[in-house]
mmCIF file of C-alpha atoms in Angstrom:
data_model
loop_
_atom_site.group_PDB
_atom_site.id
_atom_site.type_symbol
_atom_site.label_atom_id
_atom_site.label_comp_id
_atom_site.label_asym_id
_atom_site.label_seq_id
_atom_site.Cartn_x
_atom_site.Cartn_y
_atom_site.Cartn_z
ATOM 1 C CA MET A 1 -130.663 -55.500 -50.483
ATOM 2 C CA LYS A 2 -131.459 -51.740 -50.280
ATOM 3 C CA LYS A 3 -135.188 -50.556 -50.440
ATOM 4 C CA GLU A 4 -135.655 -47.601 -52.666
ATOM 5 C CA ARG A 5 -136.933 -44.596 -51.145
ATOM 6 C CA SER A 6 -139.625 -42.380 -52.435
ATOM 7 C CA GLY A 7 -138.884 -38.848 -53.729
ATOM 8 C CA ALA A 8 -140.632 -37.238 -50.631
ATOM 9 C CA ALA A 9 -138.298 -39.561 -48.628
ATOM 10 C CA ARG A 10 -135.172 -38.542 -50.415
ATOM 11 C CA GLN A 11 -136.215 -34.935 -49.407
ATOM 12 C CA GLU A 12 -134.970 -35.995 -45.958
ATOM 13 C CA ALA A 13 -138.546 -36.875 -44.570
ATOM 14 C CA GLY A 14 -139.643 -33.392 -44.092
ATOM 15 C CA ASP A 15 -141.221 -30.541 -46.004
ATOM 16 C CA PRO A 16 -138.188 -28.514 -47.565
ATOM 17 C CA SER A 17 -139.522 -24.824 -46.406
ATOM 18 C CA ARG A 18 -140.025 -26.486 -42.874
ATOM 19 C CA LEU A 19 -136.573 -27.618 -43.131
ATOM 20 C CA ILE A 20 -135.208 -24.153 -44.110
ATOM 21 C CA ASP A 21 -137.095 -22.557 -41.539
ATOM 22 C CA ALA A 22 -135.423 -25.265 -38.959
ATOM 23 C CA ARG A 23 -131.941 -24.354 -40.198
ATOM 24 C CA ILE A 24 -132.322 -20.529 -40.304
ATOM 25 C CA GLU A 25 -133.630 -20.940 -36.566
ATOM 26 C CA ALA A 26 -130.751 -23.450 -35.546
ATOM 27 C CA LEU A 27 -128.275 -21.098 -36.790
ATOM 28 C CA GLY A 28 -129.629 -18.306 -34.470
ATOM 29 C CA ASP A 29 -126.933 -15.748 -35.631
ATOM 30 C CA TRP A 30 -125.987 -13.270 -38.609
ATOM 31 C CA ARG A 31 -125.963 -16.293 -40.691
ATOM 32 C CA GLY A 32 -129.634 -17.475 -39.925
ATOM 33 C CA GLU A 33 -130.761 -13.504 -40.420
ATOM 34 C CA THR A 34 -128.668 -13.482 -43.659
ATOM 35 C CA LEU A 35 -130.174 -16.703 -45.042
ATOM 36 C CA ALA A 36 -133.815 -15.679 -44.171
ATOM 37 C CA ARG A 37 -133.101 -12.182 -45.927
ATOM 38 C CA VAL A 38 -131.834 -13.630 -49.499
ATOM 39 C CA ARG A 39 -134.589 -16.305 -49.111
ATOM 40 C CA ALA A 40 -136.956 -13.667 -48.948
ATOM 41 C CA LEU A 41 -135.551 -11.851 -51.689
ATOM 42 C CA ILE A 42 -135.562 -14.884 -53.851
ATOM 43 C CA ARG A 43 -139.202 -15.403 -53.184
ATOM 44 C CA GLN A 44 -140.026 -11.749 -54.297
ATOM 45 C CA ALA A 45 -138.060 -12.022 -57.426
ATOM 46 C CA VAL A 46 -139.271 -15.393 -58.523
ATOM 47 C CA PRO A 47 -142.672 -15.616 -56.541
ATOM 48 C CA GLU A 48 -143.202 -19.319 -57.932
ATOM 49 C CA VAL A 49 -139.957 -20.615 -56.857
ATOM 50 C CA ALA A 50 -139.752 -24.052 -55.525
ATOM 51 C CA GLU A 51 -137.749 -24.659 -52.132
ATOM 52 C CA GLU A 52 -135.997 -28.062 -52.004
ATOM 53 C CA TRP A 53 -133.591 -29.277 -49.447
ATOM 54 C CA LYS A 54 -130.705 -31.574 -51.191
ATOM 55 C CA TRP A 55 -127.074 -32.746 -50.378
ATOM 56 C CA ARG A 56 -128.262 -33.563 -46.493
ATOM 57 C CA GLY A 57 -128.770 -30.204 -45.900
ATOM 58 C CA VAL A 58 -128.414 -27.391 -48.613
ATOM 59 C CA PRO A 59 -131.359 -25.146 -49.082
ATOM 60 C CA VAL A 60 -131.892 -25.023 -52.871
ATOM 61 C CA TRP A 61 -134.393 -22.546 -54.525
ATOM 62 C CA SER A 62 -135.466 -23.936 -58.320
ATOM 63 C CA HIS A 63 -137.658 -22.638 -61.042
ATOM 64 C CA ALA A 64 -137.362 -24.823 -64.492
ATOM 65 C CA GLY A 65 -134.288 -25.777 -62.920
ATOM 66 C CA ILE A 66 -131.704 -25.003 -60.100
ATOM 67 C CA ILE A 67 -131.426 -21.115 -59.663
ATOM 68 C CA CYS A 68 -129.116 -21.341 -56.586
ATOM 69 C CA THR A 69 -128.433 -22.977 -53.220
ATOM 70 C CA GLY A 70 -127.601 -21.352 -50.026
ATOM 71 C CA GLU A 71 -125.042 -22.757 -47.833
ATOM 72 C CA THR A 72 -123.738 -21.528 -44.622
ATOM 73 C CA TYR A 73 -120.298 -21.676 -43.377
ATOM 74 C CA ARG A 74 -118.668 -20.383 -40.290
ATOM 75 C CA ASP A 75 -117.574 -17.145 -41.763
ATOM 76 C CA TYR A 76 -120.073 -16.558 -44.559
ATOM 77 C CA VAL A 77 -123.050 -17.670 -46.409
ATOM 78 C CA LYS A 78 -122.782 -18.730 -49.752
ATOM 79 C CA LEU A 79 -125.528 -18.342 -53.039
ATOM 80 C CA THR A 80 -124.063 -20.366 -55.428
ATOM 81 C CA PHE A 81 -125.553 -20.062 -58.941
ATOM 82 C CA PHE A 82 -125.661 -22.978 -61.087
ATOM 83 C CA LYS A 83 -125.489 -21.354 -64.363
ATOM 84 C CA GLY A 84 -123.905 -18.140 -63.020
ATOM 85 C CA ALA A 85 -121.190 -18.056 -65.701
ATOM 86 C CA SER A 86 -124.012 -17.324 -68.197
ATOM 87 C CA LEU A 87 -125.559 -14.488 -66.276
ATOM 88 C CA ALA A 88 -124.711 -10.929 -66.587
ATOM 89 C CA ASP A 89 -123.644 -9.510 -63.516
ATOM 90 C CA PRO A 90 -123.463 -5.436 -64.018
ATOM 91 C CA ALA A 91 -123.509 -5.007 -60.192
ATOM 92 C CA GLY A 92 -120.602 -7.325 -59.326
ATOM 93 C CA LEU A 93 -122.401 -9.488 -56.820
ATOM 94 C CA PHE A 94 -120.472 -12.553 -57.784
ATOM 95 C CA ASN A 95 -117.413 -12.601 -55.855
ATOM 96 C CA ALA A 96 -116.588 -16.267 -55.682
ATOM 97 C CA GLY A 97 -115.866 -18.966 -58.169
ATOM 98 C CA LEU A 98 -115.034 -16.716 -60.762
ATOM 99 C CA ASP A 99 -112.815 -19.018 -62.501
ATOM 100 C CA GLY A 100 -115.293 -21.607 -63.189
ATOM 101 C CA ASN A 101 -117.020 -22.584 -66.589
ATOM 102 C CA VAL A 102 -120.436 -22.729 -65.086
ATOM 103 C CA ARG A 103 -120.967 -21.724 -61.543
ATOM 104 C CA ARG A 104 -120.828 -18.249 -59.908
ATOM 105 C CA ALA A 105 -121.163 -17.517 -56.109
ATOM 106 C CA VAL A 106 -121.846 -14.584 -53.838
ATOM 107 C CA ASP A 107 -120.369 -14.900 -50.485
ATOM 108 C CA ILE A 108 -121.598 -12.756 -47.740
ATOM 109 C CA HIS A 109 -119.625 -12.229 -44.618
ATOM 110 C CA GLU A 110 -121.088 -10.633 -41.593
ATOM 111 C CA GLY A 111 -121.721 -7.074 -41.825
ATOM 112 C CA ASP A 112 -121.972 -7.128 -45.471
ATOM 113 C CA ALA A 113 -124.877 -4.882 -47.044
ATOM 114 C CA ILE A 114 -126.933 -6.833 -49.643
ATOM 115 C CA ASP A 115 -127.950 -4.962 -52.806
ATOM 116 C CA GLU A 116 -131.217 -6.289 -52.758
ATOM 117 C CA ALA A 117 -132.317 -4.643 -55.974
ATOM 118 C CA ALA A 118 -129.270 -6.493 -57.984
ATOM 119 C CA LEU A 119 -129.789 -9.850 -55.995
ATOM 120 C CA LYS A 120 -133.320 -10.105 -57.263
ATOM 121 C CA ALA A 121 -132.298 -9.019 -60.684
ATOM 122 C CA LEU A 122 -129.693 -11.838 -60.828
ATOM 123 C CA VAL A 123 -131.949 -14.255 -59.427
ATOM 124 C CA ARG A 124 -134.891 -13.556 -62.024
ATOM 125 C CA ALA A 125 -132.260 -13.577 -64.619
ATOM 126 C CA ALA A 126 -131.362 -17.041 -63.606
ATOM 127 C CA ALA A 127 -134.692 -17.989 -63.391
ATOM 128 C CA ALA A 128 -135.514 -16.840 -67.008
ATOM 129 C CA LEU A 129 -132.485 -18.602 -68.177
ATOM 130 C CA ASN A 130 -133.461 -21.790 -66.762
ATOM 131 C CA VAL A 131 -136.790 -21.361 -68.745
ATOM 132 C CA SER A 132 -135.090 -20.686 -71.745
ATOM 133 C CA LYS A 133 -132.859 -23.827 -71.544
ATOM 134 C CA ALA A 134 -135.771 -26.235 -70.251
ATOM 135 C CA ARG A 135 -136.164 -29.381 -72.847
ATOM 136 C CA PRO A 136 -139.763 -30.277 -73.165
ATOM 137 C CA ARG A 137 -140.853 -33.210 -71.208
ATOM 138 C CA PRO A 138 -141.209 -36.703 -72.872
ATOM 139 C CA GLY A 139 -144.784 -37.264 -73.931
ATOM 140 C CA ALA A 140 -145.869 -33.483 -73.538
ATOM 141 C CA LYS A 141 -147.723 -32.035 -76.225
ATOM 142 C CA GLU A 142 -146.708 -29.085 -77.933
ATOM 143 C CA ALA A 143 -149.174 -25.883 -77.965
ATOM 144 C CA GLY A 144 -150.276 -24.888 -81.420
#
C-alpha cells in the first residue's frame, strides 16, 4: 500500500527557491545565467510571486495560479505562459507554441537579447489575468 506524501514532500523534499538556485548553479552556463535573469525579472514584475518546483524539476512561478514555467533544454531556455493565448503580446515575445489554444512560450537561445521591459509587462499581465479569473475558495467570506 502506498503512503501518501504531504504537500511539502511532493515539492520534492526541498524549498522550491533553493531547488531553483541549485538548478541555476548546476547548469553553470548561459542557460543558468538566462534562467537566473528571467527569474529576477519575474520577481521584479510581481514581487509577491510564489516559486514552486513541479513535475520532477521544473521551476514554476505563480500568483493566483501559474504564471509561467522555466524549462531548460540543451539549446534554449523556455518560458511557458500557461494562459499565454489570452495575453496581449505587443512586443512579439512569444515565439513558440503559437498554434496552441491556451499556452504560449518564449524560447531564449544563447546570445538572444531579452526585452526586459516587455517580459516584465507580460509577467504582470499574466498575474493580473490569474487574479481576475481566481475563484473564491469554498467557505471564504465575501467582503462587503
